[in-house]
């Protein structure tokens, strides 16, 4: 059996590694002409790092990233509103939360593959069902016969559009800038993620390696996303803490990416016959909980275990049963967090901030306990 994976992102590569280690042959088809070390940072939370421990990658990822022991929500002046202490989970699961450059992680995953071929410049155009499988047509004119397909091609998944056309992408009406810069954070910020919430906007930053910081900034918009410019970032966050202003000022404009924030409205069907969705293709989420890639990594682990244990139909069914409730919980919670972070009414902002300050740490711990726990198969 050969399983064809559409997409060489974090989810697709991790799935290929997990399947390889089960003795299952895979091929990857990626639309990019070459895999470059581009992109922003990524935070691999405890659940993702537990998977990479099982795949034998934890140590290498830790050596190439930066450990994060707390996640903080703050006011624009970086005064704390809520703090999640991650050391409890580090001790419980024997894994750290790691912030790392996305390109660095991608290269680590590629280097781990032994037999999987990665076919670049293969953007999927369509899937045609045949009596004995599927015909994959690519925009470069090539056609491939396939018996089993995994769609790991993201929010705008061509696999999903071909097999499950009835789905909808939700726009959060938020614009997001992401950047990486070389700067030295004050010592107190070097092993934590900080996200400052303002009025219909926020700014987050985290160190991904010594002297290198990944940051993201979001603002709400009503009608015209084009009203926002990279050139005005310093002005948008001009009343924020000097650490944040220094981060923006030190970032080269060519190192800043801009995108709208969207997710996939939860759908209850992730597979049809021998075609199955994983990662953002199945459950794209807004980035408000830092769990997008982490949930794709969990998919990889659970699906590989199911494919090792059952035939294709049973494996896809069990995978969906095990993963769908948690993934949907993350999507819904992340959407709500995004709305709460972008309140505009000053009175509601005061109430929100007070609620965050008064929320018991035990509640935060319980919520993260559910997110960090892997499925039992």
XYZ file of C-alpha atoms in Angstrom:
377
model
C 0.000 0.000 0.000
C 1.207 3.499 -0.904
C -0.449 6.498 0.758
C -0.283 9.762 -1.182
C -0.058 12.904 0.946
C -1.027 16.208 -0.634
C 0.981 18.969 1.041
C 4.464 19.152 2.591
C 3.603 21.372 5.525
C 4.145 20.461 9.163
C 1.140 18.104 9.216
C 1.969 16.319 5.964
C 5.640 15.814 6.824
C 4.910 14.617 10.373
C 2.330 12.161 9.031
C 4.845 10.800 6.516
C 7.421 10.285 9.291
C 4.899 8.537 11.540
C 3.731 6.250 8.708
C 7.295 5.473 7.626
C 8.059 4.321 11.148
C 5.071 1.958 10.904
C 6.437 0.517 7.663
C 3.784 2.204 5.517
C 5.055 3.663 2.221
C 4.145 7.268 1.396
C 4.598 9.832 -1.363
C 4.246 13.582 -0.854
C 3.052 16.049 -3.500
C 3.775 19.715 -2.770
C 2.732 22.730 -4.838
C 5.847 24.824 -4.084
C 8.672 24.656 -6.620
C 11.216 24.458 -3.809
C 11.070 24.247 -0.045
C 12.683 27.379 1.337
C 13.377 28.228 4.987
C 10.699 30.923 4.970
C 7.753 31.633 7.191
C 7.441 32.847 10.725
C 7.809 31.213 14.099
C 5.778 28.440 15.630
C 5.155 27.338 19.188
C 5.126 23.582 19.671
C 2.992 23.104 22.749
C 3.297 20.147 25.069
C 0.907 17.935 23.093
C 2.932 18.391 19.892
C 6.218 17.764 21.695
C 4.825 14.540 23.182
C 4.252 13.336 19.615
C 7.756 14.334 18.558
C 9.121 12.476 21.577
C 7.388 9.346 20.294
C 8.835 9.948 16.813
C 12.370 10.439 18.142
C 12.569 14.138 17.295
C 12.172 15.873 20.666
C 15.863 16.391 21.406
C 16.729 17.821 17.985
C 13.765 20.211 18.082
C 14.686 21.362 21.588
C 18.274 22.000 20.478
C 17.109 24.164 17.570
C 14.400 26.114 19.393
C 13.800 27.965 22.641
C 11.914 26.556 25.677
C 8.826 28.447 26.822
C 7.748 28.004 30.454
C 4.838 30.452 30.655
C 2.210 32.090 28.440
C 1.057 35.527 29.492
C -1.799 37.795 28.482
C -0.978 41.405 29.326
C -2.154 44.967 28.905
C -0.399 47.067 26.222
C 2.141 48.164 28.855
C 2.987 44.450 29.429
C 1.409 44.465 32.887
C 0.170 40.914 33.456
C -3.534 40.020 33.241
C -3.232 36.235 33.143
C -0.325 33.802 33.381
C -0.270 30.120 32.491
C 2.617 28.321 34.188
C 3.763 25.517 31.885
C 6.334 23.971 34.229
C 3.636 21.704 35.701
C 3.064 20.136 32.270
C 6.795 19.969 31.552
C 7.252 17.832 34.657
C 4.142 15.749 34.078
C 4.818 14.867 30.426
C 8.638 15.146 30.496
C 8.531 17.505 27.501
C 8.984 21.253 27.134
C 7.035 23.751 25.060
C 9.325 24.932 22.274
C 9.280 28.100 20.155
C 11.106 27.534 16.862
C 11.420 28.977 13.361
C 8.874 27.241 11.131
C 11.477 26.777 8.385
C 13.892 25.166 10.841
C 11.228 22.708 11.985
C 10.285 21.910 8.400
C 13.913 21.078 7.546
C 14.252 18.846 10.634
C 11.181 16.911 9.493
C 12.418 16.585 5.892
C 15.781 15.298 7.111
C 14.027 12.662 9.233
C 12.321 11.094 6.197
C 14.124 8.048 4.881
C 12.182 6.600 1.939
C 9.363 9.068 1.239
C 9.706 10.923 -2.041
C 8.708 14.619 -2.012
C 7.423 15.713 -5.428
C 7.729 19.508 -5.742
C 5.883 21.718 -8.244
C 2.862 19.429 -7.961
C -0.159 21.611 -7.269
C -3.261 19.437 -7.254
C -5.880 20.417 -9.812
C -8.475 17.677 -9.365
C -9.243 14.187 -8.077
C -11.157 11.824 -10.349
C -12.602 8.644 -8.887
C -11.882 5.475 -10.843
C -13.144 1.928 -10.315
C -9.776 0.916 -8.863
C -8.819 4.128 -7.039
C -8.234 7.749 -7.975
C -6.611 9.778 -10.696
C -4.713 12.793 -9.343
C -4.332 15.572 -11.901
C -1.740 18.275 -11.243
C -1.426 21.743 -12.730
C 1.957 20.826 -14.234
C 0.123 18.362 -16.489
C 1.177 15.222 -14.658
C -1.338 12.547 -13.648
C -0.859 9.965 -10.908
C -2.860 6.874 -10.044
C -3.546 6.612 -6.321
C -5.293 4.134 -4.043
C -5.297 6.198 -0.815
C -5.075 9.978 -0.385
C -4.446 12.196 2.633
C -5.314 15.858 2.197
C -2.781 17.910 4.147
C -3.102 20.948 1.913
C -4.365 23.525 4.366
C -7.283 25.888 4.801
C -7.963 26.172 1.063
C -7.560 22.423 0.549
C -8.068 21.245 -3.027
C -8.631 17.716 -1.695
C -11.473 18.941 0.513
C -13.017 21.012 -2.279
C -13.007 17.983 -4.584
C -14.340 15.413 -2.122
C -16.352 17.545 0.354
C -17.447 20.675 -1.543
C -20.013 21.719 1.073
C -17.903 23.589 3.604
C -17.334 27.231 4.432
C -14.377 29.392 5.447
C -15.115 31.999 8.115
C -13.351 35.348 8.053
C -12.572 36.762 11.507
C -12.243 40.311 10.069
C -8.779 40.568 11.550
C -5.564 41.354 9.718
C -2.343 39.754 10.955
C 1.292 40.732 10.513
C 3.982 38.178 11.354
C 7.665 38.898 11.547
C 11.040 37.644 12.692
C 13.753 39.996 13.865
C 17.200 39.855 15.375
C 17.108 41.584 18.749
C 17.916 40.889 22.380
C 14.888 40.654 24.650
C 15.205 41.620 28.313
C 16.085 38.448 30.292
C 12.625 38.181 31.925
C 10.953 37.726 28.508
C 13.301 35.150 26.992
C 11.479 31.978 28.065
C 7.879 33.060 27.836
C 5.239 34.016 25.303
C 3.664 37.414 25.903
C 0.531 38.659 24.165
C -0.555 42.240 24.849
C -4.278 42.937 24.397
C -5.411 46.442 23.512
C -8.544 47.857 21.904
C -9.490 45.689 18.895
C -5.830 44.765 18.523
C -3.024 42.741 20.099
C 0.683 42.058 19.840
C 2.507 38.833 20.748
C 6.199 37.985 20.844
C 8.467 35.085 21.782
C 12.173 34.259 21.452
C 12.789 31.381 19.028
C 16.567 31.211 19.428
C 19.286 33.329 20.976
C 18.995 36.873 19.665
C 16.025 36.066 17.406
C 12.383 36.955 18.101
C 9.162 35.893 16.386
C 6.253 38.313 16.727
C 2.717 38.771 15.451
C 0.310 41.699 15.497
C -3.419 41.759 14.783
C -6.014 44.465 14.224
C -9.746 44.236 13.528
C -11.220 45.695 10.378
C -14.832 46.246 9.320
C -14.810 46.503 5.547
C -11.445 47.369 4.090
C -8.448 45.258 5.044
C -6.311 47.387 2.720
C -6.555 50.315 5.104
C -3.663 48.764 7.058
C -0.037 49.088 6.000
C 3.267 47.586 7.120
C 4.669 51.106 7.075
C 2.244 52.206 9.809
C 2.908 49.358 12.263
C 4.961 51.555 14.578
C 2.101 54.042 14.670
C -0.559 51.365 15.298
C 1.285 50.138 18.383
C 2.858 53.438 19.358
C 1.357 53.461 22.869
C 2.567 49.926 23.690
C 5.525 49.024 25.899
C 8.945 50.076 24.581
C 9.934 46.393 24.203
C 7.170 45.964 21.611
C 8.051 49.210 19.844
C 11.704 48.144 19.674
C 10.720 44.757 18.188
C 8.713 46.421 15.408
C 11.415 49.015 14.725
C 14.158 46.382 14.456
C 12.279 44.207 11.931
C 13.170 44.499 8.250
C 10.024 45.086 6.195
C 10.872 42.220 3.826
C 10.700 39.884 6.850
C 7.074 40.802 7.615
C 4.191 38.737 6.216
C 0.590 39.917 6.173
C -2.572 37.800 5.993
C -6.228 37.755 6.929
C -7.310 35.524 9.783
C -9.812 32.805 8.869
C -10.855 29.348 9.962
C -12.928 26.464 8.652
C -16.452 26.236 9.987
C -16.432 22.885 11.844
C -17.461 19.998 9.624
C -18.328 16.520 10.903
C -17.017 14.452 8.000
C -13.282 14.179 7.396
C -13.101 11.145 5.113
C -14.834 9.478 2.208
C -13.827 5.965 1.199
C -10.013 6.109 0.737
C -9.623 9.895 1.002
C -9.038 11.537 4.387
C -8.282 15.049 5.617
C -5.718 16.030 8.246
C -4.613 19.300 9.827
C -6.018 22.576 8.506
C -7.712 20.736 5.631
C -10.028 19.150 8.209
C -10.155 21.693 11.044
C -8.360 24.961 10.256
C -8.418 27.188 13.318
C -7.652 30.801 14.044
C -4.196 31.135 15.672
C -5.463 32.444 19.004
C -4.522 29.367 21.032
C -1.308 28.473 19.209
C -2.745 25.056 18.403
C -3.106 25.000 14.606
C 0.061 23.060 13.803
C -0.110 21.207 17.123
C -3.493 19.735 16.223
C -2.131 18.666 12.809
C 0.772 16.965 14.587
C -1.704 15.113 16.831
C -3.610 14.070 13.698
C -0.406 12.562 12.318
C 0.177 10.501 15.440
C -3.404 9.247 15.824
C -3.878 8.477 12.125
C -0.608 6.536 11.896
C -1.588 4.466 14.922
C -5.021 3.744 13.408
C -3.577 2.806 9.997
C -1.142 0.464 11.713
C -3.971 -1.209 13.601
C -6.937 -1.313 11.185
C -7.807 -1.509 7.491
C -8.234 1.805 5.653
C -11.978 2.309 6.202
C -11.867 1.382 9.892
C -8.671 3.428 10.410
C -10.169 6.611 8.954
C -13.359 6.112 10.960
C -11.482 5.597 14.240
C -9.181 8.530 13.525
C -12.172 10.813 12.996
C -13.879 9.524 16.137
C -10.760 10.074 18.254
C -9.707 13.448 16.883
C -12.830 15.352 15.833
C -14.211 16.352 19.289
C -10.913 17.807 20.508
C -10.077 19.554 17.229
C -13.523 21.157 17.141
C -13.155 22.210 20.772
C -9.926 24.027 19.845
C -11.514 25.689 16.784
C -14.495 26.970 18.794
C -12.438 28.096 21.788
C -9.909 29.857 19.555
C -12.673 31.727 17.719
C -14.093 32.957 21.045
C -10.662 33.998 22.340
C -10.153 36.042 19.166
C -13.440 37.862 19.708
C -12.655 38.495 23.371
C -9.160 39.795 22.589
C -10.537 42.302 20.078
C -13.251 43.976 22.131
C -13.700 47.676 21.312
C -16.036 48.890 24.054
C -13.898 50.375 26.893
C -16.293 49.141 29.585
C -16.238 45.597 28.218
C -12.439 45.755 28.008
C -12.235 46.690 31.708
C -14.585 43.822 32.603
C -12.623 41.387 30.429
C -9.322 42.385 32.015
C -10.778 42.028 35.493
C -12.135 38.588 34.636
C -8.713 37.495 33.360
C -7.023 38.699 36.541
C -9.545 36.912 38.772
C -9.625 33.617 36.856
C -8.122 30.951 39.150
C -4.914 29.321 37.911
C -6.600 25.960 38.502
C -9.094 26.753 35.711
C -6.281 27.593 33.275
C -4.498 24.389 34.246
C -7.616 22.280 33.725
C -8.224 23.763 30.276
C -4.629 23.099 29.212
C -4.764 19.614 30.730
C -7.432 18.726 28.145
C -5.460 20.265 25.280
C -2.139 18.639 26.178
C -3.533 15.146 26.715
C -3.038 12.825 23.744
C -5.714 10.362 22.639
C -5.444 6.801 23.888
C -5.555 4.326 21.024
